[in-house]
């Protein structure tokens, strides 16, 4: 079983390696506890829908080229790991981090935003009561955040960050939005044309 220090050593050695950025993860997903995973699933779903792939080997990106990695990093139980993750993020080639935490002391997103700055961190408050601690940053220390539980939007936002540099991701985001609009048009026409009773039964 690896220790926290083993994980820190791994991050630091990856940061010091001269790995080709083409082969390293683009998006980092971190969360305060594995109990946050059900709420964070949306971030994986959004990235998967946009054609990203999960990368578990730091220097071995699958063919799809755009990838994400994920770790559990607790601000309060493993502050040294949080620090190492944020501090090595740029050197490890991450372009954006999605960070989720719950409870009233949901400090992983806000602290990671400060440590990893200027890499953007998209905070996901796992519960309503976590919102204030995720977004309550002082002037000069920014964080981007989604509403409580809206991790799917965090995945889309992470892709938006990458889309400024990569046309392929921008095209996927636009296609996703067109699908979304098509879905609204479908239900709108059905509701009108079938009437409320027919719509309920469809
Ligand atoms: C937070 O404490 C985590 O992000 C999680 O939402 C919450 C509870 O963690 P567990 O006690 O379930 O591990 O730091």
Coordinates of C-alpha atoms and ligand atoms in Angstrom, one line a residue:
X1 CA 0.0 0.0 0.0
X2 CA 1.5 3.4 -1.0
X3 CA 2.1 6.0 1.6
X4 CA 1.2 9.7 1.2
X5 CA 4.9 10.3 0.8
X6 CA 5.0 7.8 -2.0
X7 CA 2.3 9.7 -3.8
X8 CA 4.2 13.0 -3.2
X9 CA 7.4 11.5 -4.5
X10 CA 5.5 10.3 -7.6
X11 CA 4.1 13.7 -8.3
X12 CA 7.5 15.4 -7.8
X13 CA 9.3 12.9 -10.0
X14 CA 6.8 13.4 -12.8
X15 CA 7.2 17.1 -12.4
X16 CA 11.0 16.8 -12.8
X17 CA 10.8 14.4 -15.7
X18 CA 11.1 15.8 -19.2
X19 CA 7.9 14.0 -20.3
X20 CA 6.5 15.1 -23.6
X21 CA 3.3 17.2 -22.8
X22 CA 1.6 15.3 -25.6
X23 CA 1.7 12.2 -23.5
X24 CA 0.7 13.6 -20.1
X25 CA -2.8 14.3 -18.6
X26 CA -4.5 17.6 -19.6
X27 CA -7.1 17.7 -16.8
X28 CA -6.7 16.8 -13.2
X29 CA -9.7 15.7 -11.2
X30 CA -9.2 15.7 -7.4
X31 CA -11.7 15.2 -4.6
X32 CA -11.5 15.3 -0.8
X33 CA -12.7 11.8 -0.2
X34 CA -13.8 8.8 -2.2
X35 CA -17.2 9.5 -0.6
X36 CA -17.3 12.5 -3.0
X37 CA -17.1 10.2 -6.1
X38 CA -20.8 9.7 -6.7
X39 CA -21.2 13.5 -6.9
X40 CA -18.0 13.9 -9.0
X41 CA -19.1 11.3 -11.6
X42 CA -20.5 14.1 -13.8
X43 CA -17.1 15.5 -14.4
X44 CA -15.9 12.2 -15.8
X45 CA -19.2 11.8 -17.8
X46 CA -18.8 15.2 -19.4
X47 CA -15.1 14.7 -20.3
X48 CA -15.9 11.2 -21.6
X49 CA -18.8 12.6 -23.7
X50 CA -16.4 15.1 -25.2
X51 CA -14.0 12.4 -26.2
X52 CA -11.4 12.6 -23.4
X53 CA -9.9 9.4 -22.1
X54 CA -8.8 8.5 -18.6
X55 CA -5.0 8.3 -18.2
X56 CA -3.6 6.2 -15.4
X57 CA 0.0 6.1 -16.7
X58 CA 1.6 9.6 -16.6
X59 CA 3.5 9.2 -19.9
X60 CA 1.2 7.0 -21.8
X61 CA -1.7 8.9 -23.2
X62 CA -4.2 6.8 -25.1
X63 CA -4.7 7.6 -28.8
X64 CA -7.5 10.1 -28.1
X65 CA -4.8 12.6 -27.1
X66 CA -6.9 14.6 -24.6
X67 CA -6.9 13.0 -21.2
X68 CA -7.7 13.3 -17.5
X69 CA -6.3 11.8 -14.4
X70 CA -7.8 11.7 -10.9
X71 CA -6.7 11.4 -7.3
X72 CA -8.3 11.6 -3.8
X73 CA -6.5 14.5 -2.1
X74 CA -7.8 15.7 1.3
X75 CA -7.0 19.2 2.4
X76 CA -7.3 18.4 6.0
X77 CA -6.1 14.7 6.2
X78 CA -3.3 15.1 3.7
X79 CA -2.4 18.8 3.4
X80 CA 1.1 17.9 2.2
X81 CA -0.4 15.9 -0.7
X82 CA -2.7 18.8 -1.6
X83 CA 0.3 21.1 -1.6
X84 CA 2.4 18.8 -3.8
X85 CA -0.5 18.3 -6.2
X86 CA -1.0 22.0 -6.7
X87 CA 2.6 22.9 -6.7
X88 CA 3.5 20.3 -9.4
X89 CA 0.5 20.8 -11.5
X90 CA 2.1 23.1 -14.1
X91 CA 5.3 21.1 -14.4
X92 CA 3.2 17.9 -14.8
X93 CA 1.5 19.5 -17.8
X94 CA -2.0 20.0 -16.4
X95 CA -4.0 22.8 -18.0
X96 CA -6.9 22.8 -15.6
X97 CA -7.9 21.2 -12.4
X98 CA -11.4 20.2 -11.2
X99 CA -11.5 20.0 -7.4
X100 CA -14.5 18.8 -5.4
X101 CA -15.0 18.8 -1.7
X102 CA -17.9 18.5 0.7
X103 CA -18.8 19.4 4.2
X104 CA -18.7 22.9 5.6
X105 CA -14.9 23.0 5.5
X106 CA -14.6 22.3 1.8
X107 CA -11.1 23.7 1.4
X108 CA -9.5 21.5 -1.2
X109 CA -10.8 23.6 -4.2
X110 CA -9.9 27.0 -2.7
X111 CA -6.5 26.0 -1.4
X112 CA -5.6 24.2 -4.6
X113 CA -6.6 27.3 -6.6
X114 CA -4.1 29.3 -4.5
X115 CA -1.3 26.7 -4.7
X116 CA -1.7 25.9 -8.4
X117 CA -2.2 29.5 -9.5
X118 CA -2.2 30.5 -12.4
X119 CA -3.6 27.1 -13.5
X120 CA -7.4 27.5 -13.3
X121 CA -9.2 25.4 -10.7
X122 CA -12.9 24.7 -11.1
X123 CA -14.4 24.0 -7.7
X124 CA -17.3 21.6 -7.2
X125 CA -19.1 22.1 -3.8
X126 CA -20.3 18.5 -3.1
X127 CA -23.2 19.8 -1.0
X128 CA -25.1 23.1 -0.6
X129 CA -23.3 23.7 2.7
X130 CA -19.9 23.5 0.9
X131 CA -20.6 26.4 -1.5
X132 CA -19.4 29.3 0.7
X133 CA -16.1 27.7 1.6
X134 CA -15.4 26.8 -2.1
X135 CA -16.2 30.2 -3.6
X136 CA -15.3 32.5 -0.7
X137 CA -11.9 33.7 -1.9
X138 CA -10.2 37.0 -1.1
X139 CA -9.5 39.5 -3.8
X140 CA -6.5 38.5 -5.9
X141 CA -7.0 34.8 -5.2
X142 CA -9.5 33.6 -7.8
X143 CA -11.4 30.3 -8.2
X144 CA -14.0 29.3 -10.8
X145 CA -16.9 27.3 -9.4
X146 CA -20.1 25.5 -10.3
X147 CA -23.2 25.1 -8.2
X148 CA -23.4 22.4 -5.6
X149 CA -23.2 19.0 -7.2
X150 CA -22.9 20.3 -10.8
X151 CA -19.8 18.4 -11.6
X152 CA -20.9 17.7 -15.2
X153 CA -20.7 21.5 -15.8
X154 CA -17.2 21.4 -14.2
X155 CA -16.2 18.9 -16.9
X156 CA -17.6 21.1 -19.6
X157 CA -15.8 24.2 -18.2
X158 CA -12.5 22.3 -18.1
X159 CA -13.0 21.5 -21.7
X160 CA -13.8 25.1 -22.5
X161 CA -10.4 26.1 -21.0
X162 CA -8.6 23.6 -23.3
X163 CA -10.8 24.6 -26.3
X164 CA -9.0 28.0 -26.5
X165 CA -5.9 26.1 -27.6
X166 CA -7.4 23.1 -29.3
X167 CA -9.9 23.4 -32.2
X168 CA -10.8 19.7 -31.9
X169 CA -12.2 20.3 -28.4
X170 CA -14.0 23.5 -29.4
X171 CA -15.7 21.5 -32.2
X172 CA -16.8 18.8 -29.7
X173 CA -18.2 21.4 -27.4
X174 CA -20.2 23.0 -30.2
X175 CA -21.5 19.7 -31.3
X176 CA -22.5 18.9 -27.7
X177 CA -24.4 22.2 -27.5
X178 CA -26.2 21.5 -30.8
X179 CA -27.3 18.1 -29.4
X180 CA -28.5 19.8 -26.2
X181 CA -30.5 22.2 -28.3
X182 CA -31.9 19.4 -30.4
X183 CA -33.1 17.6 -27.2
X184 CA -35.0 20.7 -26.1
X185 CA -36.6 21.1 -29.5
X186 CA -37.7 17.4 -29.4
X187 CA -39.4 17.7 -26.1
X188 CA -40.9 21.1 -27.0
X189 CA -42.4 19.8 -30.2
X190 CA -43.7 16.7 -28.5
X191 CA -45.3 18.6 -25.6
X192 CA -47.0 20.9 -28.1
X193 CA -48.0 18.4 -30.6
X194 CA -49.0 15.5 -28.3
X195 CA -50.6 17.6 -25.6
X196 CA -49.9 17.2 -21.9
X197 CA -51.6 13.8 -21.7
X198 CA -50.0 12.4 -24.8
X199 CA -46.6 13.8 -23.6
X200 CA -47.0 12.0 -20.2
X201 CA -47.7 8.7 -22.0
X202 CA -45.0 8.9 -24.7
Ligands
LIG1 C1 -14.6 16.5 2.9 O1 -15.2 15.8 3.9 C2 -14.6 15.6 1.7 O2 -14.6 16.3 0.5 C3 -16.0 14.9 1.9 O3 -17.0 15.5 1.2 C4 -16.2 15.1 3.4 C5 -16.5 13.8 4.2 O4 -15.4 12.9 3.9 P1 -15.5 11.4 4.4 O5 -15.6 11.5 6.0 O6 -16.7 10.8 3.8 O7 -14.2 10.7 4.0 O8 -13.3 16.9 3.2

